[in-house]
Short mmCIF file of C-alpha atoms in Angstrom, two decimals:
data_model
loop_
_atom_site.label_atom_id
_atom_site.label_comp_id
_atom_site.label_asym_id
_atom_site.label_seq_id
_atom_site.Cartn_x
_atom_site.Cartn_y
_atom_site.Cartn_z
CA UNK S 1 173.91 235.83 182.63
CA UNK S 2 171.13 233.27 182.20
CA UNK S 3 171.38 231.06 179.12
CA UNK S 4 168.74 231.31 176.45
CA UNK S 5 167.13 228.24 174.87
CA UNK S 6 169.36 228.89 171.87
CA UNK S 7 172.48 228.89 174.05
CA UNK S 8 171.47 225.57 175.62
CA UNK S 9 170.69 224.08 172.21
CA UNK S 10 174.10 225.14 170.91
CA UNK S 11 175.81 223.37 173.79
CA UNK S 12 173.71 220.24 173.36
CA UNK S 13 174.62 220.15 169.69
CA UNK S 14 178.29 220.20 170.69
CA UNK S 15 177.92 217.65 173.51
CA UNK S 16 178.58 214.46 171.43
CA UNK S 17 181.79 215.91 169.98
CA UNK S 18 182.94 217.14 173.38
CA UNK S 19 182.27 213.73 174.91
CA UNK S 20 184.20 211.97 172.16
CA UNK S 21 187.19 214.29 172.63
CA UNK S 22 187.13 213.87 176.41
CA UNK S 23 186.95 210.07 176.21
CA UNK S 24 189.99 209.91 173.93
CA UNK S 25 191.88 212.25 176.23
CA UNK S 26 190.97 210.58 179.52
CA UNK S 27 190.35 206.93 178.61
CA UNK S 28 187.32 206.92 180.90
CA UNK S 29 183.71 207.47 179.86
CA UNK S 30 182.61 208.49 183.37
CA UNK S 31 185.43 211.03 183.68
CA UNK S 32 184.65 212.28 180.18
CA UNK S 33 181.02 212.87 181.17
CA UNK S 34 182.17 214.81 184.23
CA UNK S 35 184.44 216.97 182.06
CA UNK S 36 181.61 217.71 179.63
CA UNK S 37 179.29 218.63 182.50
CA UNK S 38 181.91 220.96 183.99
CA UNK S 39 182.28 222.56 180.55
CA UNK S 40 178.54 223.18 180.54
CA UNK S 41 178.76 224.87 183.95
CA UNK S 42 181.53 227.12 182.60
CA UNK S 43 179.33 227.88 179.56
CA UNK S 44 176.44 228.68 181.88
CA UNK S 45 178.56 231.12 183.89
CA UNK S 46 180.10 232.83 180.84
CA UNK S 47 178.94 235.94 179.03
CA UNK S 48 177.92 233.85 176.02
CA UNK S 49 176.96 236.85 173.94
CA UNK S 50 180.60 237.97 173.84
CA UNK S 51 181.96 234.59 172.70
CA UNK S 52 182.65 234.90 168.97
CA UNK S 53 183.11 231.19 168.13
CA UNK S 54 181.26 229.10 170.74
CA UNK S 55 182.42 225.72 169.39
CA UNK S 56 186.09 226.78 169.67
CA UNK S 57 185.51 228.22 173.15
CA UNK S 58 183.85 225.01 174.34
CA UNK S 59 186.63 222.86 172.90
CA UNK S 60 189.29 224.99 174.59
CA UNK S 61 187.56 224.83 177.97
CA UNK S 62 186.97 221.08 177.73
CA UNK S 63 190.51 220.30 176.56
CA UNK S 64 192.09 222.28 179.36
CA UNK S 65 189.84 220.63 181.93
CA UNK S 66 190.96 217.26 180.57
CA UNK S 67 194.63 218.29 180.68
CA UNK S 68 194.25 219.17 184.36
CA UNK S 69 192.49 215.85 184.91
CA UNK S 70 195.27 213.95 183.12
CA UNK S 71 197.90 215.52 185.35
CA UNK S 72 196.10 214.43 188.52
CA UNK S 73 195.19 211.07 186.98
CA UNK S 74 198.86 210.23 186.45
CA UNK S 75 199.46 210.68 190.17
CA UNK S 76 196.46 208.49 191.02
CA UNK S 77 197.54 205.75 188.63
CA UNK S 78 200.87 205.47 190.40
CA UNK S 79 198.93 204.03 193.35
CA UNK S 80 196.41 202.11 191.22
CA UNK S 81 196.20 198.43 192.13
CA UNK S 82 197.62 196.43 189.21
CA UNK S 83 197.54 197.44 185.56
CA UNK S 84 195.45 200.42 184.41
CA UNK S 85 193.54 199.95 181.15
CA UNK S 86 191.07 202.31 179.45
CA UNK S 87 187.33 201.86 179.78
CA UNK S 88 186.14 199.77 176.80
CA UNK S 89 183.14 200.97 174.77
CA UNK S 90 180.76 198.76 172.81
CA UNK S 91 180.05 199.42 169.15
CA UNK S 92 177.46 202.16 168.71
CA UNK S 93 178.36 204.07 171.87
CA UNK S 94 178.13 207.77 170.92
CA UNK S 95 181.23 208.53 172.96
CA UNK S 96 183.29 206.68 170.35
CA UNK S 97 182.71 209.73 168.17
CA UNK S 98 183.24 210.08 164.42
CA UNK S 99 184.29 207.00 162.43
CA UNK S 100 184.24 208.23 158.84
CA UNK S 101 187.99 207.95 158.26
CA UNK S 102 190.61 205.32 159.05
CA UNK S 103 192.39 207.85 161.28
CA UNK S 104 189.25 208.47 163.33
CA UNK S 105 188.61 204.76 163.78
CA UNK S 106 192.23 204.09 164.64
CA UNK S 107 192.34 206.89 167.22
CA UNK S 108 189.75 205.18 169.39
CA UNK S 109 190.94 201.58 168.94
CA UNK S 110 191.73 199.91 172.24
CA UNK S 111 195.35 199.39 171.20
CA UNK S 112 195.83 203.10 170.47
CA UNK S 113 193.96 204.10 173.64
CA UNK S 114 196.54 202.08 175.58
CA UNK S 115 199.42 203.70 173.68
CA UNK S 116 198.01 207.18 174.35
CA UNK S 117 198.63 206.56 178.06
CA UNK S 118 202.38 206.78 177.33
CA UNK S 119 202.12 210.31 175.93
CA UNK S 120 202.42 213.51 177.89
CA UNK S 121 199.12 215.37 178.37
CA UNK S 122 200.03 217.92 175.67
CA UNK S 123 201.10 215.21 173.22
CA UNK S 124 197.86 213.36 173.80
CA UNK S 125 195.75 216.49 173.30
CA UNK S 126 197.50 217.49 170.08
CA UNK S 127 197.30 213.96 168.68
CA UNK S 128 193.59 213.57 169.48
CA UNK S 129 192.55 216.98 168.17
CA UNK S 130 194.53 216.62 164.97
CA UNK S 131 194.18 212.91 164.14
CA UNK S 132 190.63 212.24 165.29
CA UNK S 133 188.95 215.61 164.80
CA UNK S 134 191.03 217.21 162.03
CA UNK S 135 191.67 220.47 163.88
CA UNK S 136 194.27 222.59 162.11
CA UNK S 137 197.53 223.31 163.90
CA UNK S 138 196.48 226.95 164.08
CA UNK S 139 193.30 225.95 165.93
CA UNK S 140 195.19 223.55 168.21
CA UNK S 141 197.73 226.25 169.01
CA UNK S 142 194.91 228.56 170.11
CA UNK S 143 193.29 225.85 172.21
CA UNK S 144 196.53 224.89 173.99
CA UNK S 145 198.18 228.34 174.01
CA UNK S 146 201.03 227.19 171.78
CA UNK S 147 202.42 228.41 168.48
CA UNK S 148 201.74 226.47 165.28
CA UNK S 149 205.29 225.21 164.94
CA UNK S 150 205.18 223.74 168.45
CA UNK S 151 201.86 222.06 167.70
CA UNK S 152 203.30 220.48 164.56
CA UNK S 153 206.39 219.24 166.40
CA UNK S 154 204.32 217.78 169.23
CA UNK S 155 202.01 216.05 166.77
CA UNK S 156 204.84 214.42 164.82
CA UNK S 157 206.44 213.25 168.06
CA UNK S 158 203.14 211.84 169.38
CA UNK S 159 202.30 210.13 166.08
CA UNK S 160 205.73 208.50 166.04
CA UNK S 161 205.15 207.06 169.52
CA UNK S 162 201.70 205.75 168.59
CA UNK S 163 202.96 204.28 165.31
CA UNK S 164 205.58 202.19 167.12
CA UNK S 165 203.04 199.41 167.49
CA UNK S 166 202.41 196.92 164.70
CA UNK S 167 200.24 197.86 161.75
CA UNK S 168 196.69 196.87 162.62
CA UNK S 169 194.06 195.67 160.20
CA UNK S 170 190.52 196.99 159.87
CA UNK S 171 187.99 194.29 160.69
CA UNK S 172 184.32 194.12 159.73
CA UNK S 173 181.48 192.64 161.79
CA UNK S 174 181.66 189.22 160.11
CA UNK S 175 185.41 189.00 160.71
CA UNK S 176 184.96 190.01 164.36
CA UNK S 177 182.75 187.00 165.05
CA UNK S 178 185.06 184.64 163.15
CA UNK S 179 188.14 185.87 165.06
CA UNK S 180 186.39 185.53 168.43
CA UNK S 181 185.00 182.08 167.54
CA UNK S 182 188.48 180.85 166.58
CA UNK S 183 189.95 182.35 169.72
CA UNK S 184 187.34 180.85 172.05
CA UNK S 185 187.56 177.45 170.37
CA UNK S 186 191.31 177.47 171.09
CA UNK S 187 190.98 178.97 174.58
CA UNK S 188 188.40 176.40 175.72
CA UNK S 189 190.13 173.40 174.13
CA UNK S 190 192.15 172.72 177.27
CA UNK S 191 195.39 172.77 175.25
CA UNK S 192 198.00 175.43 174.65
CA UNK S 193 199.01 174.56 171.08
CA UNK S 194 195.80 175.84 169.38
CA UNK S 195 196.28 179.16 171.18
CA UNK S 196 199.96 179.39 170.29
CA UNK S 197 198.98 179.09 166.61
CA UNK S 198 196.73 182.14 166.92
CA UNK S 199 199.24 184.28 168.86
CA UNK S 200 202.32 186.12 167.63
CA UNK S 201 205.60 185.04 169.19
CA UNK S 202 205.78 188.27 171.22
CA UNK S 203 202.12 188.36 172.25
CA UNK S 204 201.19 189.89 175.62
CA UNK S 205 198.23 189.47 177.97
CA UNK S 206 197.27 191.99 180.62
CA UNK S 207 194.24 192.59 182.81
CA UNK S 208 192.75 195.44 184.85
CA UNK S 209 190.86 194.41 187.99
CA UNK S 210 191.28 197.70 189.82
CA UNK S 211 191.93 195.78 193.03
CA UNK S 212 188.29 194.62 192.99
CA UNK S 213 188.66 191.52 190.80
CA UNK S 214 191.85 189.43 190.79
CA UNK S 215 194.16 190.34 187.90
CA UNK S 216 197.90 189.77 187.52
CA UNK S 217 199.94 192.89 188.31
CA UNK S 218 202.39 192.32 185.44
CA UNK S 219 201.78 191.24 181.86
CA UNK S 220 202.28 187.75 180.49
CA UNK S 221 204.76 187.91 177.61
CA UNK S 222 205.42 185.49 174.76
CA UNK S 223 203.04 183.15 172.96
CA UNK S 224 203.64 180.15 175.24
CA UNK S 225 203.21 182.11 178.48
CA UNK S 226 200.06 183.83 177.20
CA UNK S 227 198.64 180.52 175.93
CA UNK S 228 199.22 178.83 179.30
CA UNK S 229 197.57 181.73 181.09
CA UNK S 230 194.54 181.68 178.78
CA UNK S 231 194.18 177.90 179.00
CA UNK S 232 193.99 178.21 182.79
CA UNK S 233 191.71 181.24 182.66
CA UNK S 234 189.11 179.44 180.57
CA UNK S 235 189.24 176.21 182.57
CA UNK S 236 185.90 175.85 184.45
CA UNK S 237 186.09 175.95 188.25
CA UNK S 238 183.60 176.62 191.07
CA UNK S 239 185.78 179.44 192.44
CA UNK S 240 185.62 181.28 189.13
CA UNK S 241 181.84 180.91 188.94
CA UNK S 242 181.55 182.28 192.48
CA UNK S 243 183.77 185.23 191.58
CA UNK S 244 181.72 186.04 188.48
CA UNK S 245 178.41 185.56 190.29
CA UNK S 246 177.44 182.73 187.96
CA UNK S 247 178.60 180.94 184.85
CA UNK S 248 179.09 183.58 182.13
CA UNK S 249 178.00 183.40 178.52
CA UNK S 250 180.70 184.55 176.12
CA UNK S 251 179.79 186.78 173.17
CA UNK S 252 181.63 188.13 170.17
CA UNK S 253 181.38 191.92 169.96
CA UNK S 254 183.05 194.93 168.42
CA UNK S 255 184.64 197.03 171.15
CA UNK S 256 186.49 200.26 170.32
CA UNK S 257 186.37 199.14 166.70
CA UNK S 258 188.06 195.76 167.26
CA UNK S 259 187.18 192.15 168.12
CA UNK S 260 186.40 191.37 171.74
CA UNK S 261 185.03 188.65 173.99
CA UNK S 262 182.27 189.93 176.26
CA UNK S 263 181.49 187.83 179.36
CA UNK S 264 177.91 188.33 180.55
CA UNK S 265 176.32 186.98 183.73
CA UNK S 266 172.56 187.50 184.13
CA UNK S 267 172.63 190.54 181.86
CA UNK S 268 175.65 192.09 183.60
CA UNK S 269 178.92 192.53 181.73
CA UNK S 270 181.48 190.85 183.97
CA UNK S 271 184.48 191.28 181.68
CA UNK S 272 185.59 192.45 178.24
CA UNK S 273 188.64 190.90 176.59
CA UNK S 274 189.91 192.98 173.68
CA UNK S 275 191.94 191.15 171.04
CA UNK S 276 194.50 193.18 169.13
CA UNK S 277 195.03 191.43 165.82
CA UNK S 278 197.58 192.11 163.10
CA UNK S 279 198.36 190.29 159.87
CA UNK S 280 200.67 188.00 161.87
CA UNK S 281 198.08 187.03 164.48
CA UNK S 282 196.83 188.14 167.89
CA UNK S 283 199.50 190.37 169.39
CA UNK S 284 197.73 191.45 172.59
CA UNK S 285 194.92 190.24 174.84
CA UNK S 286 193.71 193.00 177.18
CA UNK S 287 191.02 192.17 179.75
CA UNK S 288 188.94 194.76 181.58
CA UNK S 289 187.28 193.26 184.67
CA UNK S 290 187.19 196.30 186.95
CA UNK S 291 183.43 196.61 187.61
CA UNK S 292 183.66 200.40 187.79
CA UNK S 293 184.79 200.47 184.15
CA UNK S 294 182.04 198.11 182.94
CA UNK S 295 178.92 199.94 184.15
CA UNK S 296 178.42 201.82 180.88
CA UNK S 297 178.97 198.63 178.87
CA UNK S 298 176.34 196.85 180.98
CA UNK S 299 173.83 199.64 180.34
CA UNK S 300 174.43 199.48 176.58
CA UNK S 301 174.33 195.70 176.60
CA UNK S 302 170.90 195.74 178.21
CA UNK S 303 169.64 198.21 175.60
CA UNK S 304 171.10 196.47 172.53
CA UNK S 305 170.96 193.21 170.59
CA UNK S 306 174.38 191.61 170.31
CA UNK S 307 173.30 188.26 168.92
CA UNK S 308 173.65 184.78 170.41
CA UNK S 309 176.60 183.79 172.61
CA UNK S 310 179.54 181.93 171.12
CA UNK S 311 179.95 179.88 174.31
CA UNK S 312 177.28 179.35 176.95
CA UNK S 313 178.01 178.80 180.64
CA UNK S 314 181.73 179.03 180.00
CA UNK S 315 182.89 178.49 183.57
#
């Protein structure tokens, strides 16, 4: 049956929430958009007049599409070149979804997005629906064809896995710039000791180049190893400028709710380095340089005002 204007409007009203759910489930904005669009096609083909609770129906369809996608994605990531990291989103991106509560903000932090990759598809779905969108276990059970007790058990198991990381601290916009300025001052000093002071003893550094931009296949571990890597990374060299297509300006930005360095060359986002910070210091440095995962960030960068760079012509 053809959709009415009211049916289309109802879907469009749900689109932001559906996109935010799909992004948390898939870790990819482009795949999330595809899942939302497929949900719309299913809505278009359905007998909408017989659907009692459209929002619940849409959520169920979307979630199950994402679960199917996650299953196939796991197989693809086994052959992925190097480390796989989620697609980072700049502050203000509607796909980040609700941010009224600490749980909602935490659920989309880059650190948690990485941890979610370790969960089974069902664990990830239950965690996202409950923690980020406050669905009841009864509602989640209906969406995933479980019983309430199973939903509760899965949630507690998933939350335990996610909570295994260090306690993170919430950081405001002023603190973001200060953290990035301190980090870049140390990283561009040409010495390792200033970086070691900012890092925790068990800090890690990892990058995702997707086989398109050079990135180490395994993580650097330990403050000294990470500091040596970063010192070399930020050392200017003609080969690095050629790789980036120019000498990048480095900005401080909020990405997935946390501090990040954004490298921009002629208006194009070349890389995003997310800094996971705890009370003890910087515990993880995760760099996304796969160009396929930076297209959305480049579009938002061009449309926004992110202030002056912290470092100009860094390389």
